[in-house]
Amino acid sequence: MSPGLAIVGTRLAERELVLTPDQPLGIQAVANVALAPLVQAMQGGDLGEAKALLAGAGASAGALRQWWHAHPDWPALPGPVTGASHASDSPTAAAFAVSPAASASQ
């Protein structure tokens, strides 16, 4: 994760961004759900916190799960997921491990 600028509504705002190999400039949210807290919970192995964040997302959790599931190299989210399983069930998989320095070179 790295602080950066994200479009929030119609304005730029500083937010915690999730950097991935396919999104080196960062992702702030999917379906209006902030990704950084969820990724931090998954990386830390805190599946209870990840479940709570998904539960708090309400109806947006389904869209977030669908988007997340489109990345089969990412660790599986806790709770019910339909479709094929992910490459790893480990919450500590390094799929998100992108150096903040990568965004500085952009």
mmCIF file of C-alpha atoms in Angstrom:
data_model
loop_
_atom_site.group_PDB
_atom_site.id
_atom_site.type_symbol
_atom_site.label_atom_id
_atom_site.label_comp_id
_atom_site.label_asym_id
_atom_site.label_seq_id
_atom_site.Cartn_x
_atom_site.Cartn_y
_atom_site.Cartn_z
ATOM 1 C CA MET A 1 0.000 0.000 0.000
ATOM 2 C CA SER A 2 1.058 3.506 -0.670
ATOM 3 C CA PRO A 3 -0.527 6.928 -0.204
ATOM 4 C CA GLY A 4 -1.504 8.511 -3.474
ATOM 5 C CA LEU A 5 -4.151 10.523 -5.259
ATOM 6 C CA ALA A 6 -7.491 8.938 -6.118
ATOM 7 C CA ILE A 7 -10.618 10.273 -7.768
ATOM 8 C CA VAL A 8 -13.287 10.423 -5.074
ATOM 9 C CA GLY A 9 -16.568 11.647 -6.496
ATOM 10 C CA THR A 10 -15.475 14.481 -8.760
ATOM 11 C CA ARG A 11 -12.310 15.482 -6.890
ATOM 12 C CA LEU A 12 -8.798 14.225 -6.271
ATOM 13 C CA ALA A 13 -8.106 13.193 -2.700
ATOM 14 C CA GLU A 14 -5.187 11.510 -0.973
ATOM 15 C CA ARG A 15 -6.038 7.910 -0.139
ATOM 16 C CA GLU A 16 -4.225 4.681 0.651
ATOM 17 C CA LEU A 17 -3.762 2.843 -2.653
ATOM 18 C CA VAL A 18 -3.199 -0.845 -3.307
ATOM 19 C CA LEU A 19 -0.376 -1.350 -5.806
ATOM 20 C CA THR A 20 -0.378 -4.514 -7.914
ATOM 21 C CA PRO A 21 1.639 -5.650 -10.917
ATOM 22 C CA ASP A 22 -1.339 -5.011 -13.215
ATOM 23 C CA GLN A 23 -2.254 -1.685 -11.528
ATOM 24 C CA PRO A 24 1.105 -0.030 -10.722
ATOM 25 C CA LEU A 25 -0.501 3.391 -10.206
ATOM 26 C CA GLY A 26 -2.754 1.957 -7.522
ATOM 27 C CA ILE A 27 -6.375 1.084 -6.816
ATOM 28 C CA GLN A 28 -8.324 2.933 -4.126
ATOM 29 C CA ALA A 29 -11.699 1.206 -4.168
ATOM 30 C CA VAL A 30 -13.893 -1.267 -6.004
ATOM 31 C CA ALA A 31 -17.675 -0.821 -5.888
ATOM 32 C CA ASN A 32 -17.140 2.025 -3.387
ATOM 33 C CA VAL A 33 -15.319 -0.309 -0.965
ATOM 34 C CA ALA A 34 -11.812 0.809 0.048
ATOM 35 C CA LEU A 35 -9.294 -1.924 -0.792
ATOM 36 C CA ALA A 36 -6.396 -1.008 1.506
ATOM 37 C CA PRO A 37 -8.035 -2.117 4.790
ATOM 38 C CA LEU A 38 -9.157 -5.396 3.220
ATOM 39 C CA VAL A 39 -5.736 -6.128 1.725
ATOM 40 C CA GLN A 40 -4.013 -5.244 5.008
ATOM 41 C CA ALA A 41 -6.300 -7.670 6.869
ATOM 42 C CA MET A 42 -5.623 -10.408 4.308
ATOM 43 C CA GLN A 43 -1.858 -9.846 4.393
ATOM 44 C CA GLY A 44 -1.884 -9.929 8.183
ATOM 45 C CA GLY A 45 -3.871 -13.164 8.223
ATOM 46 C CA ASP A 46 -6.742 -11.495 10.093
ATOM 47 C CA LEU A 47 -9.610 -13.302 8.389
ATOM 48 C CA GLY A 48 -12.048 -12.094 11.060
ATOM 49 C CA GLU A 49 -11.292 -8.478 10.158
ATOM 50 C CA ALA A 50 -11.557 -9.273 6.432
ATOM 51 C CA LYS A 51 -14.970 -10.892 7.013
ATOM 52 C CA ALA A 52 -16.115 -7.869 9.036
ATOM 53 C CA LEU A 53 -15.022 -5.490 6.268
ATOM 54 C CA LEU A 54 -16.891 -7.536 3.675
ATOM 55 C CA ALA A 55 -19.983 -7.671 5.878
ATOM 56 C CA GLY A 56 -19.804 -3.893 6.312
ATOM 57 C CA ALA A 57 -19.706 -3.443 2.531
ATOM 58 C CA GLY A 58 -23.327 -4.568 2.290
ATOM 59 C CA ALA A 59 -24.592 -5.001 -1.261
ATOM 60 C CA SER A 60 -21.240 -3.850 -2.672
ATOM 61 C CA ALA A 61 -19.537 -6.969 -1.274
ATOM 62 C CA GLY A 62 -20.874 -9.066 -4.164
ATOM 63 C CA ALA A 63 -19.381 -6.740 -6.780
ATOM 64 C CA LEU A 64 -16.098 -6.599 -4.851
ATOM 65 C CA ARG A 65 -15.974 -10.411 -4.590
ATOM 66 C CA GLN A 66 -16.628 -10.746 -8.323
ATOM 67 C CA TRP A 67 -13.858 -8.256 -9.153
ATOM 68 C CA TRP A 68 -11.451 -9.900 -6.669
ATOM 69 C CA HIS A 69 -12.220 -13.372 -8.049
ATOM 70 C CA ALA A 70 -11.177 -12.200 -11.536
ATOM 71 C CA HIS A 71 -7.588 -12.194 -10.164
ATOM 72 C CA PRO A 72 -6.914 -15.928 -9.680
ATOM 73 C CA ASP A 73 -3.359 -15.344 -8.409
ATOM 74 C CA TRP A 74 -4.703 -13.384 -5.399
ATOM 75 C CA PRO A 75 -5.487 -15.170 -2.126
ATOM 76 C CA ALA A 76 -9.102 -16.273 -1.677
ATOM 77 C CA LEU A 77 -11.381 -13.962 0.285
ATOM 78 C CA PRO A 78 -12.895 -15.480 3.421
ATOM 79 C CA GLY A 79 -16.490 -16.586 3.264
ATOM 80 C CA PRO A 80 -18.584 -17.895 0.407
ATOM 81 C CA VAL A 81 -17.076 -17.486 -3.060
ATOM 82 C CA THR A 82 -18.692 -18.998 -6.126
ATOM 83 C CA GLY A 83 -16.852 -20.269 -9.171
ATOM 84 C CA ALA A 84 -13.375 -21.772 -9.461
ATOM 85 C CA SER A 85 -11.012 -21.636 -6.512
ATOM 86 C CA HIS A 86 -8.046 -19.284 -6.327
ATOM 87 C CA ALA A 87 -4.463 -20.353 -6.842
ATOM 88 C CA SER A 88 -3.799 -20.039 -3.120
ATOM 89 C CA ASP A 89 -5.927 -20.142 -0.007
ATOM 90 C CA SER A 90 -3.171 -18.486 1.993
ATOM 91 C CA PRO A 91 -4.119 -15.029 3.304
ATOM 92 C CA THR A 92 -0.441 -14.114 3.350
ATOM 93 C CA ALA A 93 0.221 -14.715 -0.359
ATOM 94 C CA ALA A 94 2.357 -11.943 -1.803
ATOM 95 C CA ALA A 95 0.077 -11.055 -4.722
ATOM 96 C CA PHE A 96 -0.079 -7.459 -3.503
ATOM 97 C CA ALA A 97 3.596 -7.037 -2.721
ATOM 98 C CA VAL A 98 4.581 -4.157 -4.967
ATOM 99 C CA SER A 99 7.183 -1.742 -3.730
ATOM 100 C CA PRO A 100 5.956 1.830 -3.136
ATOM 101 C CA ALA A 101 9.051 2.836 -5.104
ATOM 102 C CA ALA A 102 7.343 1.445 -8.194
ATOM 103 C CA SER A 103 4.781 4.249 -8.039
ATOM 104 C CA ALA A 104 7.505 6.868 -7.605
ATOM 105 C CA SER A 105 8.987 5.952 -10.965
ATOM 106 C CA GLN A 106 5.689 6.601 -12.759
#
